[in-house]
Amino acid sequence: MSVEARPDTKVATAQALYGALATGDVDAIDRLLAPDFVGHAAPGLPLAMGGTHVGAEAMRTNLWWRIGEHFKVRAEAEDFQPLEDGRLVVIGAYRGTARRSGAELDAAFVHLLSFDGAGRIASLNQLTDTAAWHAALDGGNRLQTIDFRVEDGVATICLNRPAQRNAINLRMAQEFLEVARRIAADPSVRAVLISGNGPALTVGGDIAYFLEGGGEGYDRLFERMIWPFHEAFDILSRIEAPIVAAAHGAVAGGGMGFVYAADLVLAAEGTRFVPAFAAIGLSGDGGGTYHLPRLIGPRRAAQAYLRNTPISVDEALEWGLVNEIVPADELHSRATALARELAQGPTVAFATMRKLLRESWGNDLTAQLAAELRGTKKTGITRDAAGAFSAFAQKRTPTFEGR
């Protein structure tokens, strides 16, 4: 017969859990948690840590270990309040620093713990100051030029300088690199959506910003600005998740790189694509000299660059720069739906497809066939492939887990 644990025993168990988390003692954590443990982390935590985690392993992997990967932090319990129904309220704060930014984290928390008949922790409900976690991850400064979030496996990068038509300055380039790194480090991301607030996806480089910062020499300014911009594209080219871009209004200059970075592109009616570099005496960035000849052909790319010739949305569709033209008022919903659809797909297979397609340009047929064999072997041992084979045999639609 089980016996309800005394309040002081429950406090000791909670203290033991915080100690085990601080040292990463997996065995101790497993002894303290009930077999059917369920954790509820605060919605809105960064890195997709929020939500319900069923089982000790899920709680460790999706919350506690992810905290340890990105933060040097301790959960410091300051007050324990037993409730009449047998649960325990723990009040305290997470204190430490974010590993990448070095910014301090001091986030208040309230934990509500319930216990099973053996005195083990059956559930943990967490409330915490999620804004403090985001601020520490951002280096103490919230993102100013990009609206970034991860929901239901979709990471959304929304350029957010609408008054400047999302013109790219140093801050946006740096924040773009930051969110690219977050995406690469977040295993919950299974698709990416790139979009823009305001009248345009982006008009490219911010000329007003160039004029203000030109005193140091444009060459130095561009080096500081383009390096993080290009590094972000390089990171996104190698992530596992497929990328969708929603283009509208003007898409110009280096800002066309956001279109090149995508695997699938939806464009609103009336969208115009303009390299724009010849008009300002620059040679170009954003990967255009690599991607545009491959997408639309070398002669068309040369004309777009050398004569600064705009590409209409109809030409973009005909030439292969975009996949689909949609009504402007449907662009956001259609692109979001597409990203969510991809987020429910076989992520490992998508990652391998992206790699094969990317590397095909540098392979001959023999090398590419060998790469396809390696890819099929890799994806053939995934849980998604096994589940899909079973679903096919049972004449039902497969459900993919992304692994």
CSV table of C-alpha atoms in Angstrom, one decimal:
chain,number,residue,atom,x,y,z
A,1,MET,CA,0.0,0.0,0.0
A,2,SER,CA,1.4,3.4,-0.9
A,3,VAL,CA,1.8,6.0,1.8
A,4,GLU,CA,1.5,9.8,1.1
A,5,ALA,CA,4.9,11.3,1.5
A,6,ARG,CA,5.3,14.0,4.2
A,7,PRO,CA,5.8,17.6,3.2
A,8,ASP,CA,9.4,17.7,4.4
A,9,THR,CA,10.1,14.6,2.4
A,10,LYS,CA,8.7,16.2,-0.7
A,11,VAL,CA,10.8,19.3,-0.1
A,12,ALA,CA,13.9,17.0,0.1
A,13,THR,CA,12.9,15.3,-3.1
A,14,ALA,CA,12.5,18.6,-4.9
A,15,GLN,CA,15.9,19.8,-3.5
A,16,ALA,CA,17.5,16.6,-4.7
A,17,LEU,CA,16.1,17.1,-8.2
A,18,TYR,CA,17.5,20.6,-8.4
A,19,GLY,CA,20.9,19.3,-7.3
A,20,ALA,CA,20.8,16.4,-9.8
A,21,LEU,CA,20.0,18.9,-12.6
A,22,ALA,CA,22.9,21.1,-11.6
A,23,THR,CA,25.3,18.2,-11.9
A,24,GLY,CA,23.7,16.5,-14.8
A,25,ASP,CA,23.2,13.3,-12.8
A,26,VAL,CA,20.9,11.2,-15.1
A,27,ASP,CA,20.6,8.3,-12.7
A,28,ALA,CA,19.5,10.5,-9.8
A,29,ILE,CA,17.0,12.3,-12.0
A,30,ASP,CA,15.5,9.0,-13.1
A,31,ARG,CA,15.2,7.8,-9.5
A,32,LEU,CA,13.4,11.0,-8.5
A,33,LEU,CA,10.9,11.0,-11.3
A,34,ALA,CA,7.9,8.6,-11.6
A,35,PRO,CA,7.7,6.3,-14.6
A,36,ASP,CA,4.8,8.1,-16.0
A,37,PHE,CA,6.3,11.6,-15.3
A,38,VAL,CA,4.9,14.5,-17.4
A,39,GLY,CA,6.5,18.0,-17.5
A,40,HIS,CA,4.8,21.2,-18.6
A,41,ALA,CA,7.3,23.9,-19.6
A,42,ALA,CA,6.2,27.6,-20.0
A,43,PRO,CA,4.8,28.4,-23.4
A,44,GLY,CA,7.0,31.0,-25.1
A,45,LEU,CA,10.4,29.7,-24.0
A,46,PRO,CA,13.0,30.0,-26.7
A,47,LEU,CA,14.4,27.1,-28.7
A,48,ALA,CA,11.0,25.4,-28.6
A,49,MET,CA,11.6,24.4,-25.0
A,50,GLY,CA,8.0,25.2,-24.0
A,51,GLY,CA,5.1,22.8,-24.0
A,52,THR,CA,4.4,19.3,-22.7
A,53,HIS,CA,7.1,16.8,-22.4
A,54,VAL,CA,5.9,13.2,-21.7
A,55,GLY,CA,8.4,11.0,-19.9
A,56,ALA,CA,11.7,11.7,-18.2
A,57,GLU,CA,13.7,11.3,-21.4
A,58,ALA,CA,11.6,13.9,-23.3
A,59,MET,CA,11.9,16.3,-20.4
A,60,ARG,CA,15.7,15.9,-20.3
A,61,THR,CA,16.1,16.1,-24.0
A,62,ASN,CA,13.7,18.9,-24.9
A,63,LEU,CA,14.0,21.1,-21.8
A,64,TRP,CA,16.7,20.4,-19.2
A,65,TRP,CA,19.5,19.4,-21.6
A,66,ARG,CA,18.6,22.1,-24.1
A,67,ILE,CA,18.9,24.6,-21.3
A,68,GLY,CA,22.3,23.2,-20.5
A,69,GLU,CA,23.4,23.4,-24.1
A,70,HIS,CA,22.6,27.1,-24.5
A,71,PHE,CA,22.9,28.4,-20.9
A,72,LYS,CA,25.1,28.1,-17.9
A,73,VAL,CA,22.3,28.3,-15.3
A,74,ARG,CA,21.1,26.9,-12.0
A,75,ALA,CA,17.5,26.6,-10.7
A,76,GLU,CA,17.8,28.2,-7.3
A,77,ALA,CA,14.8,27.3,-5.1
A,78,GLU,CA,14.1,29.9,-2.5
A,79,ASP,CA,10.7,28.9,-1.0
A,80,PHE,CA,8.7,25.7,-0.6
A,81,GLN,CA,5.0,25.8,0.0
A,82,PRO,CA,3.1,22.5,0.5
A,83,LEU,CA,-0.5,22.5,-0.6
A,84,GLU,CA,-3.4,20.8,1.1
A,85,ASP,CA,-3.9,18.5,-1.9
A,86,GLY,CA,-0.4,17.1,-1.6
A,87,ARG,CA,1.3,19.1,-4.3
A,88,LEU,CA,4.3,21.3,-3.6
A,89,VAL,CA,4.9,24.9,-4.9
A,90,VAL,CA,8.5,25.9,-5.4
A,91,ILE,CA,9.4,29.5,-5.9
A,92,GLY,CA,12.8,30.6,-7.0
A,93,ALA,CA,14.9,31.9,-10.0
A,94,TYR,CA,17.0,30.6,-12.8
A,95,ARG,CA,20.4,32.4,-12.5
A,96,GLY,CA,23.4,32.2,-14.8
A,97,THR,CA,24.4,33.3,-18.3
A,98,ALA,CA,23.7,32.5,-21.9
A,99,ARG,CA,26.6,30.5,-23.4
A,100,ARG,CA,26.9,32.3,-26.8
A,101,SER,CA,26.1,35.9,-25.8
A,102,GLY,CA,27.4,35.8,-22.2
A,103,ALA,CA,24.4,37.8,-21.2
A,104,GLU,CA,23.1,37.3,-17.7
A,105,LEU,CA,19.9,35.4,-17.0
A,106,ASP,CA,17.8,36.0,-13.9
A,107,ALA,CA,14.4,34.6,-14.6
A,108,ALA,CA,11.9,34.0,-11.8
A,109,PHE,CA,10.1,30.7,-11.7
A,110,VAL,CA,7.3,28.9,-10.0
A,111,HIS,CA,7.2,25.1,-10.1
A,112,LEU,CA,4.2,23.1,-9.1
A,113,LEU,CA,5.2,19.5,-8.3
A,114,SER,CA,2.9,16.5,-7.8
A,115,PHE,CA,4.0,13.2,-6.4
A,116,ASP,CA,3.0,9.5,-6.8
A,117,GLY,CA,2.4,7.1,-3.9
A,118,ALA,CA,6.1,6.2,-3.8
A,119,GLY,CA,7.1,9.8,-3.2
A,120,ARG,CA,8.5,10.3,-6.7
A,121,ILE,CA,7.7,13.4,-8.8
A,122,ALA,CA,4.8,12.6,-11.1
A,123,SER,CA,4.5,16.0,-12.8
A,124,LEU,CA,6.2,19.4,-12.9
A,125,ASN,CA,4.4,22.5,-14.1
A,126,GLN,CA,6.7,25.4,-14.8
A,127,LEU,CA,6.0,29.1,-15.0
A,128,THR,CA,8.9,31.4,-15.7
A,129,ASP,CA,9.7,34.8,-17.1
A,130,THR,CA,10.1,33.8,-20.8
A,131,ALA,CA,11.1,37.3,-21.9
A,132,ALA,CA,14.2,37.1,-19.7
A,133,TRP,CA,15.3,33.9,-21.4
A,134,HIS,CA,14.8,35.5,-24.8
A,135,ALA,CA,16.7,38.6,-23.8
A,136,ALA,CA,19.7,36.6,-22.5
A,137,LEU,CA,19.8,34.5,-25.7
A,138,ASP,CA,19.7,37.8,-27.7
A,139,GLY,CA,22.7,39.1,-25.7
A,140,GLY,CA,20.5,41.3,-23.6
A,141,ASN,CA,18.9,42.9,-26.7
A,142,ARG,CA,15.7,41.7,-28.3
A,143,LEU,CA,15.8,41.3,-32.0
A,144,GLN,CA,14.9,44.6,-33.5
A,145,THR,CA,14.8,44.0,-37.3
A,146,ILE,CA,13.6,40.4,-37.5
A,147,ASP,CA,10.5,38.9,-36.0
A,148,PHE,CA,11.6,35.3,-35.2
A,149,ARG,CA,9.6,32.5,-33.7
A,150,VAL,CA,9.3,28.7,-33.7
A,151,GLU,CA,5.9,27.2,-33.6
A,152,ASP,CA,4.7,23.7,-34.5
A,153,GLY,CA,8.1,22.9,-36.0
A,154,VAL,CA,8.2,25.9,-38.3
A,155,ALA,CA,10.8,28.6,-37.7
A,156,THR,CA,9.6,31.9,-39.1
A,157,ILE,CA,12.1,34.6,-40.2
A,158,CYS,CA,10.1,37.7,-40.8
A,159,LEU,CA,12.0,40.8,-41.9
A,160,ASN,CA,10.6,43.6,-39.8
A,161,ARG,CA,11.7,47.1,-40.9
A,162,PRO,CA,8.5,47.9,-42.8
A,163,ALA,CA,9.0,51.7,-42.8
A,164,GLN,CA,12.3,51.1,-44.7
A,165,ARG,CA,10.7,48.4,-46.9
A,166,ASN,CA,13.0,45.9,-45.0
A,167,ALA,CA,16.2,47.5,-46.3
A,168,ILE,CA,19.2,45.6,-45.0
A,169,ASN,CA,21.5,47.3,-42.6
A,170,LEU,CA,24.3,46.0,-40.3
A,171,ARG,CA,21.8,45.2,-37.5
A,172,MET,CA,19.6,43.1,-39.8
A,173,ALA,CA,22.6,41.2,-41.2
A,174,GLN,CA,23.8,40.4,-37.7
A,175,GLU,CA,20.4,39.4,-36.5
A,176,PHE,CA,19.9,37.2,-39.6
A,177,LEU,CA,23.1,35.3,-38.6
A,178,GLU,CA,21.8,35.0,-35.0
A,179,VAL,CA,18.5,33.4,-36.1
A,180,ALA,CA,20.2,31.2,-38.6
A,181,ARG,CA,22.4,29.9,-35.8
A,182,ARG,CA,19.4,29.3,-33.6
A,183,ILE,CA,17.7,27.4,-36.3
A,184,ALA,CA,20.7,25.2,-36.9
A,185,ALA,CA,20.9,24.5,-33.1
A,186,ASP,CA,17.2,23.7,-32.6
A,187,PRO,CA,16.3,20.1,-33.4
A,188,SER,CA,12.6,20.9,-33.2
A,189,VAL,CA,12.8,23.0,-36.4
A,190,ARG,CA,11.4,20.9,-39.3
A,191,ALA,CA,10.7,23.8,-41.8
A,192,VAL,CA,11.7,27.4,-42.2
A,193,LEU,CA,9.5,30.3,-43.6
A,194,ILE,CA,11.1,33.5,-44.8
A,195,SER,CA,8.8,36.5,-45.2
A,196,GLY,CA,8.7,40.3,-44.7
A,197,ASN,CA,6.4,42.8,-43.0
A,198,GLY,CA,5.3,45.9,-44.9
A,199,PRO,CA,5.1,46.6,-48.7
A,200,ALA,CA,8.1,44.5,-49.8
A,201,LEU,CA,10.0,41.4,-48.9
A,202,THR,CA,13.1,43.6,-49.0
A,203,VAL,CA,14.6,46.4,-51.3
A,204,GLY,CA,18.1,45.2,-50.6
A,205,GLY,CA,20.8,47.2,-49.0
A,206,ASP,CA,19.9,50.3,-46.9
A,207,ILE,CA,21.4,53.1,-49.0
A,208,ALA,CA,20.7,55.7,-46.2
A,209,TYR,CA,22.6,53.5,-43.8
A,210,PHE,CA,25.5,53.2,-46.2
A,211,LEU,CA,25.7,57.0,-46.5
A,212,GLU,CA,25.7,57.4,-42.7
A,213,GLY,CA,28.4,54.8,-42.2
A,214,GLY,CA,30.5,55.5,-45.2
A,215,GLY,CA,33.0,57.6,-43.3
A,216,GLU,CA,34.9,54.5,-42.4
A,217,GLY,CA,35.2,53.6,-46.1
A,218,TYR,CA,32.6,51.6,-47.9
A,219,ASP,CA,34.9,48.6,-48.3
A,220,ARG,CA,35.2,48.2,-44.5
A,221,LEU,CA,31.5,48.9,-44.0
A,222,PHE,CA,30.6,46.2,-46.6
A,223,GLU,CA,33.0,43.7,-45.1
A,224,ARG,CA,31.5,44.1,-41.6
A,225,MET,CA,28.0,43.8,-43.0
A,226,ILE,CA,28.2,41.2,-45.7
A,227,TRP,CA,30.2,38.6,-43.7
A,228,PRO,CA,27.4,37.9,-41.2
A,229,PHE,CA,24.8,38.1,-44.0
A,230,HIS,CA,26.6,35.5,-46.1
A,231,GLU,CA,27.5,33.3,-43.1
A,232,ALA,CA,23.7,33.1,-42.4
A,233,PHE,CA,23.0,31.9,-45.9
A,234,ASP,CA,25.8,29.3,-45.7
A,235,ILE,CA,24.3,28.0,-42.4
A,236,LEU,CA,20.8,27.8,-43.9
A,237,SER,CA,22.0,25.9,-46.9
A,238,ARG,CA,23.2,23.1,-44.6
A,239,ILE,CA,20.3,22.7,-42.2
A,240,GLU,CA,18.0,19.7,-42.3
A,241,ALA,CA,14.8,21.6,-42.7
A,242,PRO,CA,13.4,22.7,-46.0
A,243,ILE,CA,12.9,26.4,-46.6
A,244,VAL,CA,9.9,28.3,-48.0
A,245,ALA,CA,10.1,32.0,-49.0
A,246,ALA,CA,7.2,34.3,-49.5
A,247,ALA,CA,8.1,37.1,-51.9
A,248,HIS,CA,6.1,40.3,-52.4
A,249,GLY,CA,6.5,43.8,-53.6
A,250,ALA,CA,10.1,44.6,-54.5
A,251,VAL,CA,12.8,42.0,-54.0
A,252,ALA,CA,16.1,43.7,-54.8
A,253,GLY,CA,19.8,43.6,-54.5
A,254,GLY,CA,21.3,41.3,-51.9
A,255,GLY,CA,17.8,40.8,-50.6
A,256,MET,CA,17.2,38.4,-53.5
A,257,GLY,CA,19.4,36.1,-51.4
A,258,PHE,CA,16.4,35.3,-49.3
A,259,VAL,CA,14.7,33.9,-52.4
A,260,TYR,CA,17.8,31.9,-53.4
A,261,ALA,CA,18.1,30.4,-49.9
A,262,ALA,CA,14.6,28.8,-50.2
A,263,ASP,CA,13.8,25.4,-51.7
A,264,LEU,CA,10.3,26.6,-52.6
A,265,VAL,CA,9.2,30.1,-53.4
A,266,LEU,CA,5.7,31.6,-53.5
A,267,ALA,CA,5.4,35.1,-55.0
A,268,ALA,CA,2.5,37.5,-54.8
A,269,GLU,CA,1.0,38.9,-58.0
A,270,GLY,CA,3.0,42.0,-59.1
A,271,THR,CA,6.3,41.1,-57.4
A,272,ARG,CA,9.4,42.4,-59.1
A,273,PHE,CA,12.9,41.0,-58.8
A,274,VAL,CA,15.8,43.4,-59.5
A,275,PRO,CA,19.5,42.8,-58.9
A,276,ALA,CA,20.0,46.6,-58.7
A,277,PHE,CA,23.7,46.5,-58.3
A,278,ALA,CA,24.7,48.2,-61.6
A,279,ALA,CA,22.6,51.2,-60.6
A,280,ILE,CA,24.8,51.8,-57.6
A,281,GLY,CA,28.1,50.7,-59.0
A,282,LEU,CA,28.5,47.5,-57.0
A,283,SER,CA,29.2,44.0,-58.1
A,284,GLY,CA,26.6,42.1,-56.0
A,285,ASP,CA,26.2,40.0,-52.9
A,286,GLY,CA,23.7,37.6,-51.4
A,287,GLY,CA,24.8,34.7,-53.6
A,288,GLY,CA,23.2,36.0,-56.8
A,289,THR,CA,26.1,35.4,-59.1
A,290,TYR,CA,26.0,31.7,-58.0
A,291,HIS,CA,22.3,31.1,-57.9
A,292,LEU,CA,20.8,33.2,-60.6
A,293,PRO,CA,22.6,31.7,-63.6
A,294,ARG,CA,21.7,28.2,-62.3
A,295,LEU,CA,18.0,29.2,-61.9
A,296,ILE,CA,17.3,31.2,-64.9
A,297,GLY,CA,20.3,30.6,-67.2
A,298,PRO,CA,23.5,32.5,-67.7
A,299,ARG,CA,22.3,34.9,-70.5
A,300,ARG,CA,19.3,36.0,-68.6
A,301,ALA,CA,21.3,36.4,-65.4
A,302,ALA,CA,23.9,38.5,-67.3
A,303,GLN,CA,21.2,40.8,-68.6
A,304,ALA,CA,19.6,41.1,-65.2
A,305,TYR,CA,23.0,42.1,-63.7
A,306,LEU,CA,24.7,44.1,-66.4
A,307,ARG,CA,21.6,46.0,-67.6
A,308,ASN,CA,19.8,46.1,-64.2
A,309,THR,CA,16.8,44.5,-65.9
A,310,PRO,CA,13.9,43.7,-63.6
A,311,ILE,CA,12.4,40.2,-63.7
A,312,SER,CA,8.6,40.3,-63.6
A,313,VAL,CA,6.8,37.7,-61.5
A,314,ASP,CA,5.5,36.0,-64.6
A,315,GLU,CA,9.0,35.7,-66.0
A,316,ALA,CA,10.2,34.5,-62.6
A,317,LEU,CA,7.7,31.7,-62.8
A,318,GLU,CA,8.4,30.8,-66.4
A,319,TRP,CA,12.2,30.8,-65.8
A,320,GLY,CA,12.2,28.9,-62.6
A,321,LEU,CA,13.0,31.6,-60.0
A,322,VAL,CA,9.7,31.0,-58.2
A,323,ASN,CA,7.3,28.0,-57.9
A,324,GLU,CA,4.0,29.7,-57.8
A,325,ILE,CA,2.2,33.0,-58.1
A,326,VAL,CA,-0.6,33.6,-55.6
A,327,PRO,CA,-2.9,36.5,-54.9
A,328,ALA,CA,-1.3,39.1,-52.6
A,329,ASP,CA,-3.9,38.7,-49.9
A,330,GLU,CA,-3.3,34.9,-49.8
A,331,LEU,CA,0.5,35.0,-49.8
A,332,HIS,CA,1.0,34.8,-46.0
A,333,SER,CA,-1.6,32.0,-45.4
A,334,ARG,CA,-0.5,29.9,-48.4
A,335,ALA,CA,3.2,30.2,-47.5
A,336,THR,CA,2.5,29.4,-43.9
A,337,ALA,CA,0.4,26.4,-44.9
A,338,LEU,CA,3.2,25.1,-47.2
A,339,ALA,CA,5.8,25.5,-44.4
A,340,ARG,CA,3.6,23.6,-42.0
A,341,GLU,CA,3.0,20.8,-44.5
A,342,LEU,CA,6.8,20.4,-44.9
A,343,ALA,CA,7.2,20.4,-41.1
A,344,GLN,CA,5.1,17.3,-41.0
A,345,GLY,CA,7.2,15.5,-43.5
A,346,PRO,CA,10.2,13.1,-43.3
A,347,THR,CA,12.8,15.6,-42.1
A,348,VAL,CA,15.9,13.4,-42.5
A,349,ALA,CA,14.8,12.5,-46.1
A,350,PHE,CA,14.3,16.2,-46.8
A,351,ALA,CA,17.8,17.0,-45.4
A,352,THR,CA,19.3,14.4,-47.6
A,353,MET,CA,17.4,15.6,-50.7
A,354,ARG,CA,18.6,19.1,-50.0
A,355,LYS,CA,22.2,17.9,-49.8
A,356,LEU,CA,22.0,15.8,-52.9
A,357,LEU,CA,20.4,18.6,-55.0
A,358,ARG,CA,23.0,21.1,-53.7
A,359,GLU,CA,26.0,19.0,-54.3
A,360,SER,CA,24.9,17.7,-57.7
A,361,TRP,CA,26.3,20.8,-59.4
A,362,GLY,CA,29.8,19.7,-58.5
A,363,ASN,CA,29.4,16.0,-59.2
A,364,ASP,CA,29.5,13.9,-62.4
A,365,LEU,CA,26.9,11.2,-62.8
A,366,THR,CA,29.0,8.5,-61.2
A,367,ALA,CA,29.6,10.5,-58.1
A,368,GLN,CA,26.0,11.6,-57.9
A,369,LEU,CA,24.7,8.0,-58.2
A,370,ALA,CA,27.1,7.0,-55.4
A,371,ALA,CA,25.8,9.9,-53.3
A,372,GLU,CA,22.2,8.8,-53.9
A,373,LEU,CA,23.0,5.3,-52.7
A,374,ARG,CA,24.6,6.6,-49.5
A,375,GLY,CA,21.5,8.8,-49.0
A,376,THR,CA,19.1,6.0,-49.5
A,377,LYS,CA,21.0,3.8,-47.0
A,378,LYS,CA,20.9,6.7,-44.5
A,379,THR,CA,17.2,7.4,-44.9
A,380,GLY,CA,16.3,3.7,-45.1
A,381,ILE,CA,17.1,3.1,-41.5
A,382,THR,CA,15.0,6.0,-40.1
A,383,ARG,CA,11.9,5.5,-38.1
A,384,ASP,CA,10.0,7.6,-40.7
A,385,ALA,CA,10.9,5.2,-43.5
A,386,ALA,CA,9.9,2.2,-41.4
A,387,GLY,CA,6.6,3.8,-40.5
A,388,ALA,CA,5.9,4.8,-44.1
A,389,PHE,CA,6.5,1.2,-45.3
A,390,SER,CA,4.1,-0.1,-42.7
A,391,ALA,CA,1.5,2.5,-43.6
A,392,PHE,CA,1.8,1.7,-47.3
A,393,ALA,CA,1.2,-2.0,-46.5
A,394,GLN,CA,-1.8,-1.1,-44.4
A,395,LYS,CA,-3.1,1.4,-47.0
A,396,ARG,CA,-3.1,4.4,-44.7
A,397,THR,CA,-1.3,7.8,-44.7
A,398,PRO,CA,2.0,7.7,-42.9
A,399,THR,CA,2.7,10.1,-39.9
A,400,PHE,CA,6.3,11.3,-39.9
A,401,GLU,CA,8.2,12.1,-36.8
A,402,GLY,CA,11.2,13.8,-38.5
A,403,ARG,CA,13.7,11.1,-37.5
